[in-house]
Amino acid sequence: MLKRHLKLPERRPTRTITFWIESASMLEPATALAAATARRYPRVDVVFVQSASIDRAHGFPAYDVPPKVGVAPLFTRLRTHTVIFCGVDATRLRAISDAAARRGSRQVLLVGPGTVSEAEQMDVSFDVGTADAEQIAEALERYVGGSRRHRLERLGRQPMGVRILRAGRKGPLRWLLSWKFPEYERLEELRQALGAPDTILCLGNGPSSRHPGVEAMHYDRLFRVNHSWKARGGPFLAPDLVFTGARDSVMALRPPCGFVFGKIHSEEKVLSRLLASWRRLRYGTVERLGLHRSGLDGRAAPTNGALMLATAVALRPRRLIVAGIDMFSDPAGAYPGDTVTRNAYAVGHDASFEREFILEALNRHDGELIVFGRALRADLQAQGRAVQGED
């Protein structure tokens, strides 16, 4: 009923950079910046929230400015990661900014002639009279890449489920949590649970994951990432470990050994949402195991695929087989048979940092290394690393 009354849109499929425009004079610079931003972040949707009187021929999805009570729900529906304010009246800006802050969204103020030039909660402001769209889009990298959950943590705001989970771990119910969510607390514990594998196959979701040569490989343990591969079918449907930060993956899969989360906040996000469910799972967390590395001052994080490789190396197998880690550089696209998903990293990840992280991890492996996928193998060989495999 409330959704219909407020005319809220359907939930967006991906996170968005939301331009909030209430002045017609700011439409042109906002549209130019939106186009530059869309080119720079192809895996993030750019949307407009604008007054009904402002022209909508810009080509981006556009939504009406909601009443005050609908601001927070609209940010939630749009999955706003970063909001860019353009020509919002100072008396209204604070209320909208408060709603964005409660969500943990990054906030940017775009100013021009006759528009508000100061706001307390903004991460940064840009004057369209002194910088062009490309310059501003480049400068935004520092702000757009950050984690919303990390931002909420710094502000001292955690979801209720996370607070309950943390309290339960310290209180008399910790035994119940240990039963429901048994944890691999040490790397050696995980290694022994896997049977100290001699050969590990790490299978990402890139096109090279379907290379016919992979099926001929013998392996002791199989590691995979998330669960999109399940719908594609084929072999390798019974992984021993799944590296993820998504509740949907946990609910969709039943690996015999369990799941590995990258960061503590990903672990808490998933487990807190499962507290009231029937689901039990065994898990480990890369950050708690001492294998996590932050980068670019918190602006980028390794993907689950990269963390899978770092974990596999730390488990000390004699032979490591890698496929499907194509770093969004395979001409065949992002995923096997997928012609829709943009072949680029999602917001929060950085191509150069990811490459450095993966190469550093694989160069720590002192055993046999087999890599399927041209880009990764070429990068390793360029560093003088002996590596087998096929394109």
Tab-separated table of C-alpha atoms in Angstrom:
chain	number	residue	atom	x	y	z
A	1	MET	CA	0.000	0.000	0.000
A	2	LEU	CA	2.771	2.470	0.995
A	3	LYS	CA	4.774	1.529	-2.095
A	4	ARG	CA	1.768	2.273	-4.342
A	5	HIS	CA	0.962	5.519	-2.521
A	6	LEU	CA	4.532	6.787	-2.825
A	7	LYS	CA	4.856	5.482	-6.390
A	8	LEU	CA	8.081	3.703	-5.533
A	9	PRO	CA	9.854	1.930	-8.398
A	10	GLU	CA	10.789	-1.725	-8.509
A	11	ARG	CA	14.096	-2.537	-6.861
A	12	ARG	CA	17.009	-1.930	-9.245
A	13	PRO	CA	19.027	-5.033	-10.198
A	14	THR	CA	22.390	-3.365	-9.457
A	15	ARG	CA	23.674	-0.553	-7.310
A	16	THR	CA	23.258	2.916	-8.747
A	17	ILE	CA	24.865	6.312	-8.911
A	18	THR	CA	21.847	8.541	-8.361
A	19	PHE	CA	21.710	12.106	-9.677
A	20	TRP	CA	19.193	14.141	-7.648
A	21	ILE	CA	18.229	17.183	-9.755
A	22	GLU	CA	15.827	19.918	-8.702
A	23	SER	CA	17.078	22.795	-10.852
A	24	ALA	CA	16.654	22.864	-14.624
A	25	SER	CA	19.852	24.892	-14.920
A	26	MET	CA	21.816	21.909	-13.573
A	27	LEU	CA	20.389	19.363	-16.017
A	28	GLU	CA	22.980	19.928	-18.738
A	29	PRO	CA	26.095	19.595	-16.520
A	30	ALA	CA	24.475	16.690	-14.647
A	31	THR	CA	23.770	14.861	-17.911
A	32	ALA	CA	27.339	15.375	-19.109
A	33	LEU	CA	28.703	14.063	-15.826
A	34	ALA	CA	26.265	11.131	-15.881
A	35	ALA	CA	27.490	10.123	-19.340
A	36	ALA	CA	31.135	10.341	-18.248
A	37	THR	CA	30.361	8.389	-15.083
A	38	ALA	CA	28.517	5.648	-17.002
A	39	ARG	CA	31.544	5.190	-19.245
A	40	ARG	CA	33.876	4.956	-16.267
A	41	TYR	CA	31.682	2.555	-14.243
A	42	PRO	CA	29.983	0.266	-16.800
A	43	ARG	CA	28.741	-2.202	-14.161
A	44	VAL	CA	26.862	0.479	-12.185
A	45	ASP	CA	23.529	1.930	-13.312
A	46	VAL	CA	23.212	5.710	-13.509
A	47	VAL	CA	19.711	7.013	-12.698
A	48	PHE	CA	18.112	10.425	-12.240
A	49	VAL	CA	15.708	11.610	-9.566
A	50	GLN	CA	14.317	14.901	-10.820
A	51	SER	CA	11.472	17.358	-10.554
A	52	ALA	CA	8.579	16.591	-12.875
A	53	SER	CA	9.032	19.905	-14.732
A	54	ILE	CA	12.591	19.069	-15.825
A	55	ASP	CA	13.118	17.578	-19.291
A	56	ARG	CA	13.744	13.799	-19.440
A	57	ALA	CA	15.238	13.467	-22.906
A	58	HIS	CA	18.667	12.701	-21.431
A	59	GLY	CA	18.301	8.932	-21.918
A	60	PHE	CA	18.826	7.821	-18.319
A	61	PRO	CA	16.145	6.141	-16.167
A	62	ALA	CA	14.314	8.951	-14.376
A	63	TYR	CA	12.141	8.997	-11.250
A	64	ASP	CA	10.029	11.734	-9.685
A	65	VAL	CA	11.238	13.523	-6.583
A	66	PRO	CA	9.233	11.828	-3.791
A	67	PRO	CA	7.617	13.437	-0.760
A	68	LYS	CA	9.786	13.617	2.340
A	69	VAL	CA	8.531	10.295	3.741
A	70	GLY	CA	9.506	8.530	0.522
A	71	VAL	CA	13.141	9.643	0.263
A	72	ALA	CA	14.680	6.794	2.263
A	73	PRO	CA	12.556	4.063	0.607
A	74	LEU	CA	13.467	5.477	-2.805
A	75	PHE	CA	17.207	5.255	-2.037
A	76	THR	CA	16.646	1.666	-0.952
A	77	ARG	CA	14.734	0.793	-4.126
A	78	LEU	CA	17.353	2.433	-6.293
A	79	ARG	CA	20.146	0.742	-4.304
A	80	THR	CA	21.927	4.077	-4.214
A	81	HIS	CA	25.645	3.679	-3.652
A	82	THR	CA	26.480	7.326	-4.405
A	83	VAL	CA	24.093	10.263	-4.666
A	84	ILE	CA	25.055	13.412	-6.569
A	85	PHE	CA	22.986	16.457	-5.638
A	86	CYS	CA	22.411	19.002	-8.405
A	87	GLY	CA	20.581	22.231	-7.638
A	88	VAL	CA	18.771	21.092	-4.484
A	89	ASP	CA	17.480	23.879	-2.261
A	90	ALA	CA	19.477	24.227	0.955
A	91	THR	CA	16.411	23.833	3.165
A	92	ARG	CA	15.586	20.479	1.534
A	93	LEU	CA	19.113	19.245	1.065
A	94	ARG	CA	19.678	18.423	4.742
A	95	ALA	CA	16.666	16.092	4.990
A	96	ILE	CA	17.573	14.237	1.783
A	97	SER	CA	21.217	14.078	2.839
A	98	ASP	CA	20.209	12.601	6.218
A	99	ALA	CA	18.330	9.798	4.457
A	100	ALA	CA	21.377	9.077	2.287
A	101	ALA	CA	23.663	9.105	5.327
A	102	ARG	CA	21.473	6.571	7.155
A	103	ARG	CA	21.873	4.246	4.188
A	104	GLY	CA	25.637	4.800	4.097
A	105	SER	CA	25.589	6.272	0.599
A	106	ARG	CA	28.429	8.453	-0.572
A	107	GLN	CA	27.325	12.049	-1.117
A	108	VAL	CA	28.561	14.481	-3.741
A	109	LEU	CA	27.426	18.051	-4.307
A	110	LEU	CA	27.504	19.474	-7.808
A	111	VAL	CA	27.281	23.259	-7.714
A	112	GLY	CA	26.827	25.915	-10.362
A	113	PRO	CA	25.669	29.526	-10.618
A	114	GLY	CA	22.911	30.244	-8.116
A	115	THR	CA	22.985	26.789	-6.476
A	116	VAL	CA	23.754	25.820	-2.903
A	117	SER	CA	27.510	25.671	-2.260
A	118	GLU	CA	27.781	24.286	1.269
A	119	ALA	CA	26.482	21.174	3.019
A	120	GLU	CA	27.806	19.450	6.127
A	121	GLN	CA	27.513	15.775	5.166
A	122	MET	CA	28.941	15.895	1.658
A	123	ASP	CA	32.019	13.809	0.916
A	124	VAL	CA	33.061	16.286	-1.755
A	125	SER	CA	31.675	19.080	-3.906
A	126	PHE	CA	32.494	20.129	-7.465
A	127	ASP	CA	31.846	23.410	-9.236
A	128	VAL	CA	30.726	22.849	-12.830
A	129	GLY	CA	32.117	26.259	-13.682
A	130	THR	CA	35.700	25.237	-12.925
A	131	ALA	CA	35.854	21.545	-13.911
A	132	ASP	CA	34.463	19.632	-16.878
A	133	ALA	CA	32.566	16.338	-16.722
A	134	GLU	CA	35.555	14.089	-17.433
A	135	GLN	CA	37.654	15.748	-14.728
A	136	ILE	CA	34.879	15.379	-12.175
A	137	ALA	CA	34.202	11.742	-13.153
A	138	GLU	CA	37.890	10.943	-12.696
A	139	ALA	CA	37.966	12.655	-9.297
A	140	LEU	CA	34.874	10.709	-8.227
A	141	GLU	CA	36.824	7.426	-8.304
A	142	ARG	CA	38.047	8.138	-4.796
A	143	TYR	CA	34.485	8.287	-3.483
A	144	VAL	CA	32.475	5.914	-5.671
A	145	GLY	CA	34.682	2.888	-5.013
A	146	GLY	CA	34.199	2.731	-1.260
A	147	SER	CA	32.117	0.189	0.607
A	148	ARG	CA	28.733	1.349	1.899
A	149	ARG	CA	28.910	-1.129	4.771
A	150	HIS	CA	32.331	0.149	5.831
A	151	ARG	CA	30.928	3.648	5.807
A	152	LEU	CA	28.036	2.629	8.065
A	153	GLU	CA	30.498	0.925	10.386
A	154	ARG	CA	32.541	4.109	10.731
A	155	LEU	CA	29.356	5.998	11.515
A	156	GLY	CA	28.537	3.490	14.254
A	157	ARG	CA	25.447	2.184	12.463
A	158	GLN	CA	24.926	-1.552	12.155
A	159	PRO	CA	21.795	-3.426	11.105
A	160	MET	CA	19.842	-5.001	13.966
A	161	GLY	CA	20.775	-8.519	12.823
A	162	VAL	CA	24.480	-7.710	13.009
A	163	ARG	CA	24.078	-6.297	16.510
A	164	ILE	CA	22.243	-9.465	17.602
A	165	LEU	CA	24.925	-11.668	16.036
A	166	ARG	CA	27.746	-9.820	17.783
A	167	ALA	CA	25.958	-9.854	21.112
A	168	GLY	CA	25.207	-13.571	20.765
A	169	ARG	CA	28.851	-14.424	20.202
A	170	LYS	CA	29.797	-12.854	23.507
A	171	GLY	CA	26.814	-14.034	25.526
A	172	PRO	CA	25.308	-17.307	26.738
A	173	LEU	CA	23.971	-18.126	23.251
A	174	ARG	CA	27.435	-18.453	21.712
A	175	TRP	CA	27.161	-22.258	21.909
A	176	LEU	CA	24.002	-22.102	19.781
A	177	LEU	CA	25.741	-19.922	17.189
A	178	SER	CA	28.699	-22.321	17.175
A	179	TRP	CA	26.293	-25.162	16.433
A	180	LYS	CA	24.404	-23.269	13.731
A	181	PHE	CA	27.479	-21.657	12.150
A	182	PRO	CA	30.606	-23.718	12.950
A	183	GLU	CA	33.684	-21.787	11.874
A	184	TYR	CA	37.082	-22.698	10.472
A	185	GLU	CA	39.063	-20.489	12.821
A	186	ARG	CA	42.558	-21.369	11.628
A	187	LEU	CA	44.010	-22.005	8.208
A	188	GLU	CA	45.440	-25.366	9.274
A	189	GLU	CA	42.011	-26.415	10.544
A	190	LEU	CA	40.564	-25.697	7.113
A	191	ARG	CA	43.435	-27.518	5.418
A	192	GLN	CA	42.880	-30.648	7.476
A	193	ALA	CA	39.113	-30.534	6.935
A	194	LEU	CA	39.846	-30.595	3.196
A	195	GLY	CA	42.186	-33.562	3.634
A	196	ALA	CA	45.406	-31.596	3.014
A	197	PRO	CA	44.719	-31.658	-0.752
A	198	ASP	CA	47.525	-32.311	-3.189
A	199	THR	CA	45.721	-30.639	-6.116
A	200	ILE	CA	43.174	-27.812	-5.913
A	201	LEU	CA	41.081	-26.650	-8.871
A	202	CYS	CA	40.065	-22.990	-8.525
A	203	LEU	CA	37.229	-22.268	-10.919
A	204	GLY	CA	36.103	-18.694	-11.468
A	205	ASN	CA	33.127	-17.623	-13.556
A	206	GLY	CA	34.926	-16.216	-16.608
A	207	PRO	CA	34.716	-17.758	-20.099
A	208	SER	CA	37.826	-19.892	-19.580
A	209	SER	CA	35.940	-21.845	-16.888
A	210	ARG	CA	34.334	-23.746	-19.774
A	211	HIS	CA	37.614	-24.571	-21.517
A	212	PRO	CA	37.437	-28.248	-22.570
A	213	GLY	CA	40.889	-28.868	-21.141
A	214	VAL	CA	39.665	-28.187	-17.623
A	215	GLU	CA	37.466	-31.285	-17.617
A	216	ALA	CA	40.504	-33.477	-18.249
A	217	MET	CA	42.238	-32.221	-15.104
A	218	HIS	CA	42.487	-34.433	-12.034
A	219	TYR	CA	41.996	-32.625	-8.732
A	220	ASP	CA	41.388	-33.415	-5.079
A	221	ARG	CA	39.324	-30.352	-4.115
A	222	LEU	CA	37.208	-27.916	-6.091
A	223	PHE	CA	36.772	-24.241	-5.171
A	224	ARG	CA	34.155	-22.040	-6.848
A	225	VAL	CA	32.791	-18.478	-6.608
A	226	ASN	CA	29.163	-17.530	-5.861
A	227	HIS	CA	26.509	-19.634	-7.616
A	228	SER	CA	25.789	-18.229	-11.093
A	229	TRP	CA	27.489	-21.331	-12.552
A	230	LYS	CA	24.698	-23.517	-11.187
A	231	ALA	CA	22.184	-22.174	-13.724
A	232	ARG	CA	24.650	-22.672	-16.572
A	233	GLY	CA	24.933	-26.381	-15.770
A	234	GLY	CA	27.794	-28.522	-16.977
A	235	PRO	CA	30.427	-30.262	-14.851
A	236	PHE	CA	31.902	-29.089	-11.550
A	237	LEU	CA	28.565	-28.700	-9.768
A	238	ALA	CA	29.722	-30.062	-6.389
A	239	PRO	CA	32.388	-27.686	-5.053
A	240	ASP	CA	34.091	-28.272	-1.727
A	241	LEU	CA	34.354	-24.577	-0.904
A	242	VAL	CA	32.387	-21.649	-2.275
A	243	PHE	CA	33.780	-18.130	-1.918
A	244	THR	CA	30.988	-15.602	-1.624
A	245	GLY	CA	29.491	-12.689	0.227
A	246	ALA	CA	25.925	-13.289	-0.915
A	247	ARG	CA	23.087	-14.835	1.064
A	248	ASP	CA	21.549	-16.126	-2.176
A	249	SER	CA	24.622	-18.264	-2.831
A	250	VAL	CA	24.510	-19.718	0.661
A	251	MET	CA	20.843	-20.612	0.274
A	252	ALA	CA	21.294	-22.075	-3.222
A	253	LEU	CA	24.233	-24.401	-2.543
A	254	ARG	CA	25.159	-27.344	-0.355
A	255	PRO	CA	28.910	-27.890	-0.666
A	256	PRO	CA	30.246	-30.601	1.664
A	257	CYS	CA	32.860	-28.401	3.352
A	258	GLY	CA	31.243	-25.001	3.387
A	259	PHE	CA	31.653	-21.376	2.488
A	260	VAL	CA	34.390	-18.774	2.705
A	261	PHE	CA	33.589	-15.087	3.119
A	262	GLY	CA	36.110	-12.444	2.240
A	263	LYS	CA	35.668	-9.842	4.942
A	264	ILE	CA	34.209	-9.861	8.419
A	265	HIS	CA	31.461	-7.450	7.352
A	266	SER	CA	30.445	-9.870	4.548
A	267	GLU	CA	30.376	-12.734	7.038
A	268	GLU	CA	28.203	-10.740	9.442
A	269	LYS	CA	25.895	-9.557	6.673
A	270	VAL	CA	25.136	-13.109	5.539
A	271	LEU	CA	25.019	-14.834	8.918
A	272	SER	CA	22.821	-12.153	10.488
A	273	ARG	CA	20.264	-12.669	7.720
A	274	LEU	CA	20.248	-16.401	8.388
A	275	LEU	CA	19.735	-16.204	12.157
A	276	ALA	CA	16.005	-16.854	11.925
A	277	SER	CA	16.258	-19.412	9.107
A	278	TRP	CA	16.657	-23.182	9.193
A	279	ARG	CA	19.949	-22.934	7.312
A	280	ARG	CA	23.130	-24.211	8.943
A	281	LEU	CA	26.545	-23.818	7.369
A	282	ARG	CA	30.225	-24.285	8.039
A	283	TYR	CA	32.337	-21.322	7.082
A	284	GLY	CA	35.627	-19.495	7.249
A	285	THR	CA	36.479	-15.844	6.686
A	286	VAL	CA	39.589	-14.790	4.795
A	287	GLU	CA	40.073	-11.709	6.948
A	288	ARG	CA	39.914	-13.717	10.189
A	289	LEU	CA	42.315	-16.284	8.717
A	290	GLY	CA	44.871	-13.515	8.210
A	291	LEU	CA	44.875	-13.620	4.401
A	292	HIS	CA	43.018	-10.439	3.590
A	293	ARG	CA	44.708	-7.376	2.188
A	294	SER	CA	43.062	-4.012	1.751
A	295	GLY	CA	44.108	-1.767	-1.086
A	296	LEU	CA	43.928	1.735	-2.459
A	297	ASP	CA	43.147	3.192	0.972
A	298	GLY	CA	39.975	1.128	1.235
A	299	ARG	CA	38.687	2.183	-2.180
A	300	ALA	CA	39.068	-1.278	-3.705
A	301	ALA	CA	38.781	-4.822	-2.492
A	302	PRO	CA	39.831	-8.121	-4.042
A	303	THR	CA	36.996	-10.054	-5.640
A	304	ASN	CA	35.873	-13.404	-4.291
A	305	GLY	CA	37.777	-15.015	-7.139
A	306	ALA	CA	41.015	-13.323	-6.110
A	307	LEU	CA	40.477	-14.315	-2.477
A	308	MET	CA	39.838	-17.887	-3.608
A	309	LEU	CA	43.294	-17.963	-5.218
A	310	ALA	CA	45.001	-16.453	-2.168
A	311	THR	CA	43.341	-19.020	0.090
A	312	ALA	CA	44.212	-21.925	-2.196
A	313	VAL	CA	47.877	-20.890	-2.247
A	314	ALA	CA	47.916	-20.600	1.551
A	315	LEU	CA	46.639	-24.192	1.824
A	316	ARG	CA	49.942	-25.333	0.245
A	317	PRO	CA	48.814	-27.787	-2.457
A	318	ARG	CA	51.508	-29.334	-4.639
A	319	ARG	CA	49.554	-28.454	-7.761
A	320	LEU	CA	47.160	-25.572	-8.385
A	321	ILE	CA	44.819	-25.427	-11.396
A	322	VAL	CA	43.166	-22.094	-12.221
A	323	ALA	CA	40.416	-21.438	-14.779
A	324	GLY	CA	37.721	-18.814	-15.215
A	325	ILE	CA	39.826	-16.016	-13.698
A	326	ASP	CA	39.823	-13.811	-16.801
A	327	MET	CA	39.826	-10.423	-15.037
A	328	PHE	CA	37.042	-9.167	-17.342
A	329	SER	CA	39.496	-9.017	-20.246
A	330	ASP	CA	38.339	-11.981	-22.322
A	331	PRO	CA	36.834	-10.907	-25.682
A	332	ALA	CA	34.157	-13.587	-25.188
A	333	GLY	CA	32.588	-11.466	-22.450
A	334	ALA	CA	32.185	-11.447	-18.696
A	335	TYR	CA	30.698	-14.934	-18.306
A	336	PRO	CA	30.232	-17.979	-20.560
A	337	GLY	CA	27.415	-17.388	-23.036
A	338	ASP	CA	26.470	-14.068	-21.413
A	339	THR	CA	26.066	-11.252	-23.936
A	340	VAL	CA	24.286	-8.881	-21.550
A	341	THR	CA	26.572	-8.382	-18.528
A	342	ARG	CA	29.134	-5.666	-19.130
A	343	ASN	CA	32.671	-6.989	-19.303
A	344	ALA	CA	34.049	-4.863	-16.481
A	345	TYR	CA	34.566	-4.894	-12.729
A	346	ALA	CA	31.708	-3.874	-10.474
A	347	VAL	CA	31.997	-0.812	-8.283
A	348	GLY	CA	34.226	-1.430	-5.271
A	349	HIS	CA	36.792	-3.353	-7.327
A	350	ASP	CA	39.696	-2.011	-9.338
A	351	ALA	CA	41.275	-3.741	-12.347
A	352	SER	CA	44.877	-2.764	-11.608
A	353	PHE	CA	44.618	-3.626	-7.912
A	354	GLU	CA	42.930	-6.942	-8.728
A	355	ARG	CA	45.656	-7.907	-11.194
A	356	GLU	CA	48.391	-7.030	-8.692
A	357	PHE	CA	46.647	-8.987	-5.926
A	358	ILE	CA	46.185	-12.115	-8.073
A	359	LEU	CA	49.723	-12.118	-9.447
A	360	GLU	CA	51.190	-11.627	-5.998
A	361	ALA	CA	49.109	-14.519	-4.639
A	362	LEU	CA	49.984	-16.940	-7.437
A	363	ASN	CA	53.668	-16.057	-7.306
A	364	ARG	CA	53.680	-17.231	-3.678
A	365	HIS	CA	52.724	-20.721	-4.866
A	366	ASP	CA	55.925	-22.757	-5.063
A	367	GLY	CA	54.422	-25.834	-6.742
A	368	GLU	CA	53.055	-26.665	-10.178
A	369	LEU	CA	50.747	-24.047	-11.645
A	370	ILE	CA	48.295	-24.661	-14.514
A	371	VAL	CA	46.262	-21.729	-15.821
A	372	PHE	CA	43.480	-21.760	-18.418
A	373	GLY	CA	42.825	-18.304	-19.822
A	374	ARG	CA	45.098	-16.160	-21.973
A	375	ALA	CA	45.178	-12.921	-19.981
A	376	LEU	CA	46.190	-14.335	-16.608
A	377	ARG	CA	48.713	-16.781	-18.019
A	378	ALA	CA	50.316	-14.042	-20.142
A	379	ASP	CA	50.642	-11.780	-17.094
A	380	LEU	CA	52.316	-14.551	-15.103
A	381	GLN	CA	54.695	-15.424	-17.921
A	382	ALA	CA	55.612	-11.754	-18.308
A	383	GLN	CA	56.873	-11.891	-14.725
A	384	GLY	CA	58.977	-14.950	-15.514
A	385	ARG	CA	56.659	-17.400	-13.780
A	386	ALA	CA	56.639	-20.980	-15.110
A	387	VAL	CA	53.044	-21.807	-15.887
A	388	GLN	CA	51.258	-24.466	-17.942
A	389	GLY	CA	47.832	-24.299	-19.554
A	390	GLU	CA	45.943	-23.434	-22.713
A	391	ASP	CA	44.071	-20.507	-24.205
